[in-house]
CSV table of C-alpha atoms and ligand atoms in Angstrom, one decimal:
chain,number,residue,atom,x,y,z
A,1,MET,CA,47.3,91.9,43.9
A,2,ALA,CA,44.3,89.6,42.3
A,3,LEU,CA,44.0,88.0,46.0
A,4,ILE,CA,42.9,91.0,48.0
A,5,GLN,CA,40.4,91.7,45.2
A,6,GLU,CA,39.2,88.5,45.2
A,7,VAL,CA,38.5,87.5,48.4
A,8,LEU,CA,36.9,91.4,48.6
A,9,GLU,CA,34.8,90.5,45.5
A,10,THR,CA,33.6,87.1,48.1
A,11,VAL,CA,32.8,89.4,51.4
A,12,LYS,CA,30.7,91.3,49.3
A,13,LYS,CA,28.4,88.6,47.1
A,14,ARG,CA,28.7,87.0,50.6
A,15,ASN,CA,27.4,89.7,52.9
A,16,PRO,CA,25.0,91.7,50.4
A,17,SER,CA,24.2,95.0,51.8
A,18,GLU,CA,26.6,95.4,54.5
A,19,PRO,CA,28.1,98.3,54.0
A,20,GLU,CA,29.9,98.3,57.1
A,21,PHE,CA,31.4,95.0,57.1
A,22,LEU,CA,32.4,95.7,53.9
A,23,GLN,CA,34.3,99.1,54.7
A,24,ALA,CA,36.3,98.0,57.8
A,25,VAL,CA,37.8,94.3,55.4
A,26,THR,CA,38.9,96.4,52.7
A,27,GLU,CA,40.3,99.0,54.4
A,28,VAL,CA,42.1,96.0,56.3
A,29,LEU,CA,42.9,94.1,53.3
A,30,GLU,CA,44.5,97.0,51.4
A,31,SER,CA,46.6,98.2,54.0
A,32,ILE,CA,48.2,94.1,54.7
A,33,ARG,CA,48.8,93.8,51.5
A,34,PRO,CA,52.8,94.6,51.5
A,35,VAL,CA,52.6,91.6,53.9
A,36,ILE,CA,50.2,89.5,51.9
A,37,GLU,CA,52.8,90.3,49.2
A,38,ARG,CA,55.8,89.1,51.1
A,39,ASN,CA,54.8,86.3,52.7
A,40,LYS,CA,53.0,82.8,50.6
A,41,LYS,CA,52.9,81.3,54.0
A,42,TYR,CA,49.8,83.3,54.4
A,43,ARG,CA,48.1,83.0,51.5
A,44,ASP,CA,48.6,79.1,51.4
A,45,ALA,CA,46.7,78.8,54.5
A,46,LYS,CA,43.3,80.7,53.6
A,47,ILE,CA,44.1,83.4,56.1
A,48,LEU,CA,42.5,86.1,54.9
A,49,GLU,CA,39.5,84.0,53.0
A,50,ARG,CA,39.6,82.8,56.9
A,51,LEU,CA,40.1,86.0,58.7
A,52,VAL,CA,36.9,87.2,57.1
A,53,GLU,CA,34.4,84.7,57.7
A,54,PRO,CA,32.8,85.2,61.5
A,55,GLU,CA,33.4,81.7,63.2
A,56,ARG,CA,30.5,81.5,64.2
A,57,MET,CA,27.0,84.2,64.8
A,58,ILE,CA,24.2,84.0,66.9
A,59,GLN,CA,21.0,86.2,66.3
A,60,PHE,CA,18.3,85.7,68.5
A,61,ARG,CA,15.0,87.1,69.3
A,62,VAL,CA,14.9,89.4,72.3
A,63,PRO,CA,11.3,89.6,73.7
A,64,TRP,CA,10.7,91.7,76.9
A,65,ILE,CA,7.2,93.3,78.3
A,66,ASP,CA,7.8,97.5,78.4
A,67,GLY,CA,6.1,99.6,81.5
A,68,GLU,CA,2.7,99.9,79.6
A,69,GLY,CA,2.5,95.9,79.8
A,70,GLN,CA,3.0,95.7,76.3
A,71,ILE,CA,5.1,93.4,74.5
A,72,GLN,CA,8.1,94.5,72.7
A,73,VAL,CA,10.5,92.7,70.5
A,74,ASN,CA,14.2,93.0,69.4
A,75,ARG,CA,16.7,91.8,67.6
A,76,GLY,CA,20.2,90.6,69.6
A,77,PHE,CA,23.6,89.6,67.9
A,78,ARG,CA,27.1,88.2,69.1
A,79,VAL,CA,29.7,88.3,66.3
A,80,GLN,CA,32.5,85.9,67.8
A,81,MET,CA,34.3,86.4,65.3
A,82,ASN,CA,37.8,85.0,65.6
A,83,SER,CA,39.5,83.4,68.8
A,84,ALA,CA,43.3,82.8,67.7
A,85,LEU,CA,44.5,84.5,70.5
A,86,GLY,CA,42.0,83.9,73.6
A,87,PRO,CA,38.4,84.2,74.6
A,88,TYR,CA,35.8,86.3,72.4
A,89,LYS,CA,36.0,89.7,74.1
A,90,GLY,CA,34.5,92.8,72.8
A,91,GLY,CA,31.7,95.1,73.7
A,92,LEU,CA,27.8,95.1,73.8
A,93,ARG,CA,25.6,97.8,71.0
A,94,PHE,CA,22.3,98.9,71.7
A,95,HIS,CA,21.2,101.5,69.3
A,96,PRO,CA,18.5,101.5,67.2
A,97,THR,CA,21.0,100.9,63.6
A,98,VAL,CA,22.4,97.6,65.2
A,99,CYS,CA,22.0,95.2,62.4
A,100,ALA,CA,24.4,92.5,61.7
A,101,SER,CA,26.6,94.9,59.1
A,102,ILE,CA,27.5,97.1,62.1
A,103,ILE,CA,27.9,94.1,64.6
A,104,LYS,CA,30.6,92.6,61.9
A,105,PHE,CA,32.4,95.6,60.8
A,106,LEU,CA,33.2,96.4,65.0
A,107,ALA,CA,33.7,92.9,65.4
A,108,PHE,CA,36.2,92.3,62.5
A,109,GLU,CA,37.9,95.5,64.1
A,110,GLN,CA,38.1,94.1,67.3
A,111,VAL,CA,40.2,91.9,66.2
A,112,PHE,CA,43.0,93.2,65.3
A,113,LYS,CA,42.4,95.9,68.2
A,114,ASN,CA,42.5,93.3,70.7
A,115,SER,CA,45.8,91.8,69.1
A,116,LEU,CA,47.1,95.0,69.2
A,117,THR,CA,47.2,95.5,73.2
A,118,GLY,CA,49.5,92.0,73.5
A,119,LEU,CA,46.8,90.7,76.3
A,120,PRO,CA,45.6,87.0,75.6
A,121,MET,CA,41.8,88.3,73.7
A,122,GLY,CA,40.3,87.1,70.6
A,123,GLY,CA,37.6,89.2,69.0
A,124,GLY,CA,33.6,89.2,69.4
A,125,LYS,CA,30.9,92.0,69.0
A,126,GLY,CA,27.3,91.8,69.9
A,127,GLY,CA,24.2,94.3,70.6
A,128,ALA,CA,20.4,94.7,69.8
A,129,ASP,CA,18.6,97.0,67.8
A,130,PHE,CA,16.9,98.0,71.8
A,131,ASP,CA,17.3,102.2,72.3
A,132,PRO,CA,17.8,103.0,76.0
A,133,LYS,CA,17.3,106.7,75.3
A,134,GLY,CA,13.4,107.6,77.3
A,135,LYS,CA,13.3,103.9,79.1
A,136,THR,CA,13.0,103.8,82.7
A,137,ASP,CA,15.6,101.8,84.5
A,138,THR,CA,13.2,99.0,84.9
A,139,GLU,CA,12.2,98.8,81.1
A,140,VAL,CA,16.0,98.2,80.9
A,141,MET,CA,16.5,95.8,83.6
A,142,ARG,CA,14.0,93.8,81.8
A,143,PHE,CA,15.1,94.4,78.2
A,144,CYS,CA,19.1,93.1,79.7
A,145,GLN,CA,17.7,89.9,81.2
A,146,SER,CA,15.7,88.8,78.6
A,147,PHE,CA,18.7,89.6,76.4
A,148,MET,CA,20.9,87.6,78.8
A,149,THR,CA,18.8,84.6,78.9
A,150,GLU,CA,19.8,84.1,75.9
A,151,LEU,CA,23.0,84.9,75.5
A,152,PHE,CA,24.5,83.3,78.6
A,153,ARG,CA,24.6,79.7,76.9
A,154,HIS,CA,27.2,81.5,74.5
A,155,VAL,CA,29.6,83.1,76.7
A,156,GLY,CA,31.9,82.6,79.8
A,157,PRO,CA,35.0,83.6,81.4
A,158,ASN,CA,36.7,81.2,79.1
A,159,THR,CA,34.8,81.5,76.2
A,160,ASP,CA,33.4,84.6,75.2
A,161,VAL,CA,33.4,88.3,77.5
A,162,PRO,CA,31.4,90.8,76.5
A,163,ALA,CA,31.3,94.5,78.3
A,164,GLY,CA,29.9,98.0,77.2
A,165,ASP,CA,29.3,99.9,73.6
A,166,ILE,CA,27.5,102.7,72.5
A,167,GLY,CA,24.0,102.5,75.1
A,168,VAL,CA,25.8,100.0,77.2
A,169,GLY,CA,27.4,101.3,80.1
A,170,GLY,CA,27.7,100.5,83.9
A,171,ARG,CA,23.8,99.9,84.9
A,172,GLU,CA,23.6,97.5,82.0
A,173,VAL,CA,26.1,95.2,82.4
A,174,GLY,CA,25.6,95.1,86.1
A,175,TYR,CA,21.3,94.0,84.9
A,176,LEU,CA,22.9,91.6,82.3
A,177,PHE,CA,25.6,90.0,85.2
A,178,GLY,CA,23.3,89.8,87.6
A,179,GLN,CA,21.0,87.7,85.2
A,180,TYR,CA,23.6,85.6,84.4
A,181,LYS,CA,24.8,85.2,87.4
A,182,ARG,CA,21.1,83.4,88.1
A,183,LEU,CA,21.2,81.0,85.4
A,184,ALA,CA,24.5,79.8,85.0
A,185,ASN,CA,25.0,79.9,89.2
A,186,GLU,CA,28.4,81.4,89.2
A,187,PHE,CA,29.5,84.5,90.1
A,188,THR,CA,32.5,84.5,87.3
A,189,GLY,CA,34.5,87.4,84.8
A,190,VAL,CA,31.8,86.8,82.1
A,191,LEU,CA,31.3,90.6,81.3
A,192,THR,CA,33.8,93.7,81.9
A,193,GLY,CA,33.0,96.7,83.1
A,194,LYS,CA,31.7,95.7,86.3
A,195,ASP,CA,31.4,98.4,88.9
A,196,PRO,CA,34.8,98.0,91.3
A,197,ASN,CA,32.7,97.0,93.8
A,198,TRP,CA,31.8,93.6,93.1
A,199,GLY,CA,34.7,92.8,90.9
A,200,GLY,CA,35.1,95.9,87.9
A,201,SER,CA,38.7,97.0,87.4
A,202,LEU,CA,39.4,100.4,88.3
A,203,MET,CA,39.9,103.0,85.5
A,204,ARG,CA,38.1,100.9,83.0
A,205,PRO,CA,35.3,104.0,82.5
A,206,GLU,CA,38.2,106.1,82.3
A,207,ALA,CA,39.7,103.7,80.1
A,208,THR,CA,39.2,104.4,76.4
A,209,GLY,CA,39.2,108.2,76.9
A,210,TYR,CA,42.2,108.2,78.6
A,211,GLY,CA,44.3,105.9,76.4
A,212,ALA,CA,43.0,108.0,73.1
A,213,VAL,CA,44.4,110.7,74.8
A,214,TYR,CA,47.9,108.7,75.6
A,215,PHE,CA,47.8,107.8,72.2
A,216,ALA,CA,48.1,111.7,70.6
A,217,GLU,CA,50.7,112.0,73.4
A,218,GLU,CA,52.9,109.5,71.8
A,219,MET,CA,51.7,110.9,68.0
A,220,LEU,CA,52.7,114.4,69.6
A,221,LYS,CA,56.2,113.1,71.2
A,222,THR,CA,57.5,112.5,67.2
A,223,ARG,CA,57.3,116.1,66.9
A,224,ASN,CA,58.5,117.3,69.6
A,225,GLU,CA,55.2,118.7,70.5
A,226,THR,CA,52.9,117.6,73.7
A,227,ILE,CA,49.0,118.0,74.6
A,228,GLU,CA,49.3,121.0,76.7
A,229,GLY,CA,47.9,124.0,75.3
A,230,LYS,CA,46.3,122.3,72.5
A,231,VAL,CA,42.7,123.0,71.2
A,232,CYS,CA,40.3,120.0,70.9
A,233,THR,CA,37.6,120.0,69.2
A,234,VAL,CA,35.4,116.5,71.0
A,235,SER,CA,32.1,114.4,69.6
A,236,GLY,CA,29.8,112.4,71.6
A,237,ALA,CA,29.0,113.0,75.4
A,238,GLY,CA,28.9,109.6,76.5
A,239,ASN,CA,31.5,107.4,78.0
A,240,ALA,CA,34.2,107.9,75.5
A,241,ALA,CA,33.9,111.7,75.4
A,242,GLN,CA,33.9,112.2,78.8
A,243,PHE,CA,37.1,110.7,79.7
A,244,THR,CA,38.9,112.1,76.5
A,245,VAL,CA,37.8,115.6,77.9
A,246,GLU,CA,38.8,115.1,82.0
A,247,LYS,CA,42.3,113.7,80.3
A,248,LEU,CA,42.9,116.8,78.5
A,249,ILE,CA,41.4,119.2,80.9
A,250,GLU,CA,44.1,117.4,83.2
A,251,CYS,CA,46.8,117.5,80.6
A,252,GLY,CA,46.3,121.0,80.3
A,253,ALA,CA,44.9,121.1,76.5
A,254,LYS,CA,41.6,122.9,75.3
A,255,PRO,CA,38.2,120.9,74.8
A,256,ILE,CA,35.9,123.1,72.8
A,257,THR,CA,32.9,121.0,71.8
A,258,MET,CA,30.7,118.1,73.2
A,259,SER,CA,28.3,116.2,71.1
A,260,ASP,CA,25.1,113.7,70.8
A,261,SER,CA,22.9,112.9,67.7
A,262,SER,CA,20.8,116.2,68.0
A,263,GLY,CA,24.0,118.8,67.6
A,264,PHE,CA,26.9,119.8,69.4
A,265,ILE,CA,28.3,122.5,71.7
A,266,TYR,CA,30.7,124.9,71.2
A,267,ASP,CA,32.4,126.7,74.3
A,268,LYS,CA,35.2,129.3,73.1
A,269,ASN,CA,36.4,129.1,76.6
A,270,GLY,CA,36.8,125.6,77.0
A,271,LEU,CA,35.6,123.2,79.1
A,272,THR,CA,36.5,122.9,82.8
A,273,GLU,CA,36.4,120.2,85.1
A,274,GLU,CA,33.3,121.8,87.1
A,275,LYS,CA,31.1,121.9,83.5
A,276,LEU,CA,32.0,118.3,82.5
A,277,ALA,CA,30.8,117.3,85.5
A,278,PHE,CA,27.7,118.7,84.8
A,279,VAL,CA,28.2,117.0,81.0
A,280,LYS,CA,28.2,113.7,83.2
A,281,SER,CA,24.9,114.2,85.4
A,282,ILE,CA,22.9,115.1,82.3
A,283,LYS,CA,24.2,111.9,80.5
A,284,ASN,CA,25.0,109.6,82.9
A,285,VAL,CA,22.0,110.3,85.3
A,286,ARG,CA,19.6,112.4,84.1
A,287,ARG,CA,19.8,111.0,80.7
A,288,GLY,CA,19.0,114.3,78.8
A,289,ARG,CA,20.3,116.4,76.2
A,290,ILE,CA,23.7,118.4,75.6
A,291,ASP,CA,22.1,121.7,74.7
A,292,ALA,CA,21.3,121.5,78.7
A,293,TYR,CA,25.1,122.6,78.3
A,294,ALA,CA,24.5,125.5,76.3
A,295,LYS,CA,21.6,126.8,78.1
A,296,LYS,CA,23.7,126.8,81.8
A,297,PHE,CA,27.0,128.2,80.5
A,298,ARG,CA,25.8,130.6,77.7
A,299,ALA,CA,27.9,128.4,75.2
A,300,LYS,CA,26.5,128.0,71.8
A,301,TYR,CA,24.5,125.1,70.7
A,302,VAL,CA,24.3,124.1,66.9
A,303,ALA,CA,21.8,121.5,66.3
A,304,GLY,CA,22.1,119.2,63.5
A,305,GLN,CA,26.2,119.3,62.9
A,306,ARG,CA,29.4,118.3,64.1
A,307,PRO,CA,31.6,119.8,65.7
A,308,TRP,CA,34.8,119.5,62.3
A,309,GLY,CA,33.7,123.1,61.2
A,310,LEU,CA,35.7,124.3,63.8
A,311,LYS,CA,40.0,126.1,64.1
A,312,CYS,CA,41.4,123.1,66.0
A,313,ASP,CA,44.6,121.7,66.6
A,314,CYS,CA,43.5,118.2,67.3
A,315,ALA,CA,40.6,115.9,66.7
A,316,PHE,CA,38.9,113.6,69.1
A,317,PRO,CA,35.5,111.5,66.9
A,318,CYS,CA,34.2,109.9,70.4
A,319,ALA,CA,30.9,109.3,68.9
A,320,THR,CA,30.2,106.8,66.5
A,321,GLN,CA,31.4,105.7,62.8
A,322,ASN,CA,31.5,107.5,59.6
A,323,GLU,CA,31.1,110.8,61.3
A,324,ILE,CA,33.6,112.5,60.2
A,325,THR,CA,32.9,112.9,55.8
A,326,GLY,CA,35.8,112.9,53.3
A,327,GLU,CA,34.2,116.8,53.2
A,328,ASP,CA,34.8,117.5,57.7
A,329,ALA,CA,38.5,115.8,56.7
A,330,ARG,CA,38.4,118.7,54.1
A,331,LYS,CA,37.7,121.6,56.5
A,332,LEU,CA,40.1,119.8,59.6
A,333,VAL,CA,43.1,120.1,58.0
A,334,GLU,CA,42.3,123.6,56.2
A,335,ASN,CA,41.5,124.7,59.7
A,336,GLY,CA,45.0,123.6,60.8
A,337,CYS,CA,44.0,120.6,62.0
A,338,TYR,CA,47.2,118.5,62.3
A,339,LEU,CA,45.6,115.1,65.2
A,340,VAL,CA,43.1,113.1,64.9
A,341,SER,CA,42.8,110.2,68.0
A,342,GLU,CA,40.0,108.1,67.0
A,343,ALA,CA,38.0,107.2,70.4
A,344,ALA,CA,35.4,105.8,68.7
A,345,ASN,CA,35.5,103.2,66.2
A,346,MET,CA,35.6,103.8,62.1
A,347,PRO,CA,34.6,107.3,62.8
A,348,THR,CA,36.3,108.9,59.9
A,349,ILE,CA,34.9,107.6,55.9
A,350,PRO,CA,37.9,106.5,54.1
A,351,ALA,CA,38.2,109.5,51.8
A,352,GLY,CA,38.7,111.3,55.3
A,353,VAL,CA,41.4,108.8,56.5
A,354,ASP,CA,43.1,109.6,52.8
A,355,LEU,CA,43.5,113.1,52.7
A,356,PHE,CA,44.7,112.5,56.6
A,357,LEU,CA,47.4,110.3,55.3
A,358,GLU,CA,48.1,112.6,52.5
A,359,LYS,CA,48.5,115.5,54.3
A,360,LYS,CA,50.6,113.5,56.5
A,361,ILE,CA,49.1,114.4,60.2
A,362,LEU,CA,49.4,112.5,62.8
A,363,PHE,CA,46.2,110.4,62.7
A,364,GLY,CA,45.5,107.4,65.3
A,365,PRO,CA,43.1,104.8,64.1
A,366,GLY,CA,40.5,103.8,65.6
A,367,LYS,CA,41.8,100.4,66.1
A,368,ALA,CA,45.0,101.6,67.4
A,369,ALA,CA,44.3,104.7,69.2
A,370,ASN,CA,41.1,103.1,71.2
A,371,ALA,CA,42.2,100.3,72.4
A,372,GLY,CA,42.9,101.9,76.2
A,373,GLY,CA,39.2,100.1,76.8
A,374,VAL,CA,39.7,96.5,75.3
A,375,ALA,CA,43.3,97.0,76.9
A,376,THR,CA,41.6,97.5,81.0
A,377,SER,CA,39.0,94.9,80.0
A,378,GLY,CA,41.7,93.0,79.7
A,379,LEU,CA,43.3,93.6,82.8
A,380,GLU,CA,39.6,93.1,85.1
A,381,MET,CA,39.5,89.8,83.2
A,382,SER,CA,43.8,89.1,85.3
A,383,GLN,CA,42.1,90.8,88.2
A,384,ASN,CA,39.0,88.8,88.1
A,385,SER,CA,41.4,85.5,87.7
A,386,MET,CA,43.3,86.0,90.6
A,387,ARG,CA,40.5,87.0,92.6
A,388,LEU,CA,42.7,90.2,93.2
A,389,PRO,CA,42.1,94.1,92.5
A,390,TRP,CA,45.0,96.2,91.9
A,391,PRO,CA,44.7,100.0,92.3
A,392,CYS,CA,43.7,102.6,90.4
A,393,GLU,CA,47.7,103.1,89.9
A,394,GLU,CA,48.5,100.0,89.1
A,395,VAL,CA,46.0,100.1,86.2
A,396,ASP,CA,46.5,102.8,85.0
A,397,SER,CA,50.3,102.5,84.6
A,398,ARG,CA,49.4,99.5,82.5
A,399,LEU,CA,47.3,101.1,80.8
A,400,ARG,CA,50.3,104.1,79.8
A,401,HIS,CA,52.6,101.8,78.8
A,402,ILE,CA,49.8,99.2,76.9
A,403,MET,CA,49.1,102.5,74.9
A,404,SER,CA,52.8,102.8,74.3
A,405,THR,CA,53.6,99.8,73.4
A,406,ILE,CA,50.3,100.1,70.9
A,407,PHE,CA,51.8,102.9,69.4
A,408,LYS,CA,55.5,102.1,68.9
A,409,ASN,CA,54.8,98.7,67.4
A,410,ALA,CA,52.3,100.5,64.7
A,411,TRP,CA,55.0,103.4,64.2
A,412,GLU,CA,58.3,100.8,63.6
A,413,THR,CA,56.1,98.1,61.9
A,414,ALA,CA,54.8,101.1,59.2
A,415,ALA,CA,58.1,101.8,58.7
A,416,GLU,CA,59.5,98.0,58.3
A,417,TYR,CA,56.9,97.8,54.8
A,418,GLY,CA,57.6,101.5,53.7
A,419,HIS,CA,55.2,103.5,54.7
A,420,PRO,CA,56.8,105.9,57.5
A,421,GLY,CA,54.3,107.4,60.0
A,422,ASN,CA,51.2,105.3,58.1
A,423,LEU,CA,49.9,104.2,61.3
A,424,VAL,CA,46.8,103.3,59.5
A,425,VAL,CA,49.4,100.7,57.4
A,426,GLY,CA,51.0,100.2,60.9
A,427,ALA,CA,48.2,99.1,63.2
A,428,ASN,CA,46.8,96.5,61.2
A,429,ILE,CA,49.8,94.8,60.0
A,430,ALA,CA,50.9,94.4,63.4
A,431,GLY,CA,47.6,93.8,64.5
A,432,PHE,CA,47.1,90.9,61.6
A,433,VAL,CA,50.7,89.7,62.4
A,434,LYS,CA,50.0,88.2,65.3
A,435,VAL,CA,46.2,86.5,64.8
A,436,ALA,CA,47.8,85.1,61.6
A,437,GLY,CA,50.8,83.7,63.1
A,438,ALA,CA,48.4,81.7,65.8
A,439,MET,CA,46.1,80.6,63.4
A,440,LEU,CA,49.3,78.9,61.5
A,441,ASP,CA,50.4,77.2,64.7
A,442,GLN,CA,46.2,76.2,65.0
A,443,GLY,CA,46.1,74.1,62.0
A,444,VAL,CA,43.1,74.4,60.0
A,445,VAL,CA,40.3,75.1,61.8
B,501,NDP,P1,27.8,105.7,74.8
B,501,NDP,O1,26.6,105.4,74.5
B,501,NDP,O2,28.5,106.5,75.8
B,501,NDP,O3,27.9,107.3,73.9
B,501,NDP,C1,27.7,107.6,72.9
B,501,NDP,C2,27.9,108.8,72.6
B,501,NDP,O4,27.9,108.9,70.9
B,501,NDP,C3,26.6,109.7,72.6
B,501,NDP,O5,26.6,111.3,72.9
B,501,NDP,C4,25.5,109.9,71.8
B,501,NDP,O6,24.8,110.7,71.5
B,501,NDP,C5,26.7,109.8,70.2
B,501,NDP,N1,26.1,108.8,69.0
B,501,NDP,C6,25.8,108.2,69.0
B,501,NDP,N2,25.7,107.3,67.8
B,501,NDP,C7,25.7,108.4,67.4
B,501,NDP,C8,24.8,109.0,66.1
B,501,NDP,N3,24.4,108.0,64.7
B,501,NDP,N4,25.2,109.9,65.2
B,501,NDP,C9,25.4,111.1,66.1
B,501,NDP,N5,26.0,110.5,67.8
B,501,NDP,C10,25.7,109.8,68.1
B,501,NDP,O7,29.1,105.0,73.9
B,501,NDP,P2,30.2,105.1,74.1
B,501,NDP,O8,31.5,106.7,74.4
B,501,NDP,O9,31.1,104.6,74.9
B,501,NDP,O10,31.0,105.1,72.8
B,501,NDP,C11,31.5,105.8,71.1
B,501,NDP,C12,32.0,105.3,70.5
B,501,NDP,O11,33.2,104.4,71.0
B,501,NDP,C13,31.6,104.1,69.4
B,501,NDP,O12,32.2,103.6,68.4
B,501,NDP,C14,32.4,102.9,70.0
B,501,NDP,O13,32.1,101.4,69.6
B,501,NDP,C15,33.5,103.2,70.4
B,501,NDP,N6,34.1,103.4,71.6
B,501,NDP,C16,33.6,102.7,73.2
B,501,NDP,C17,34.7,101.8,74.3
B,501,NDP,C18,34.0,101.6,74.9
B,501,NDP,O14,34.6,101.1,76.6
B,501,NDP,N7,32.8,102.9,75.6
B,501,NDP,C19,35.8,101.4,73.4
B,501,NDP,C20,36.4,101.5,72.3
B,501,NDP,C21,35.4,102.3,71.5
B,501,NDP,P3,23.1,110.4,71.6
B,501,NDP,O15,23.2,110.3,73.2
B,501,NDP,O16,22.3,111.3,70.9
B,501,NDP,O17,22.7,109.0,71.2
B,502,2IT,O1,35.4,98.7,70.9
B,502,2IT,C1,35.8,98.9,72.0
B,502,2IT,O2,36.6,97.6,71.9
B,502,2IT,C2,34.8,98.3,73.0
B,502,2IT,N1,33.2,98.9,73.2
B,502,2IT,C3,35.4,98.3,74.1
B,502,2IT,C4,35.3,96.4,74.6
B,502,2IT,C5,35.9,95.4,75.7
B,502,2IT,O3,35.6,94.7,75.4
B,502,2IT,O4,36.2,95.9,76.9
């Protein structure tokens, strides 16, 4: 269809040297083709042209003083992509690779993901090219305080509600919240992922990983199978990976790998609760490297590689974007992997996605499979508004329900538009229709 090509050309021209943003936009636009062809109202209202242009983008200087007394300068971002469904909502990423392209791709994905959750949240994302690795707690606090000193004027519980992502966990959210409270003179739900002791939701830390496993369970149900006994490869060792592994163990599956940016560990006996507790202590307390696992448990450590060459039934990419190449996807399929549930955002490059779809494996794209994290953030917002925390069981049962509803919605939408089993098409169309409907209702804004 000419329109989609034209919009993509414009995106390319307007955003030169933003390959990740272009990749995310291309995937969504190409897969929602059937709904655009069927509906003149979306074409007339220029919905696509509007969707690809952020409502607002903020880029700012983040000066701070390191432990040696030296002045450091980082670059901060917040991309407020779309507010048709609610306040902007999405995480903050602190990683040296952060740039406009990465934050825009994440913000774009977030719009459709948040729509799929069924909760009233628009889409946004932010972050900085700050590397928390090797920094002291005091340095991280000073950085967070400086970052929030600018960000606070752009966010608020009814405007934009950030949370964590790579490099931003409970510690960072705490420091960011403290500074917001001081500047705004308000104790409000301006951030999610807070400690449950002072306004956070129980289960929020677990939600992304648990949700990705619940989504995998839903996919397996279509083949009358469960995750029990399945050999699983997992990448990453941070928040998403730790709780994916935790839920896999609880369900009786056998996770055999974890990784970080230096390499991966392979434990042929499978991780256990005790071994995972060690990973949590290395990563969350000592802030060390995953190779310590191999030394402690006599597992194999492979430096500089990802775990996709191993034989497995199911794969859970939980580290970062573009971590499964076309070649990795081929190896996974050849080795018998028949389920991929993306806990990370856009972890599979398009050639890999195409292969998974062609081979008809169960493929849960990130914006559906990892939506449990932001959904539980939405539940944190509800609890903050009510000033009433829910017990674990309540949050977990809502999370399970949301994940199964997302699956059902994407599965049925895929069939309705002539692509049965294709959850990329299903999730993108289902996410799109809700946002586009709200944009039509709200006029030319
Ligand atoms: P963390 O910072 O807790 O952990 C990130 C993990 O991924 C670390 O093990 C890190 O290794 C590894 N990693 C990061 N960048 C790279 C890279 N360029 N190459 C190889 N490994 C890398 O982040 P999260 O677990 O929160 O996030 C992981 C993924 O999940 C991201 O794609 C994020 O967008 C997505 N996600 C997170 C949600 C959340 O609620 N936290 C919700 C939905 C999606 P190292 O320590 O060496 O850097
Ligand atoms: O990518 C994501 O959905 C997140 N990092 C979580 C966002 C949130 O607002 O909880």
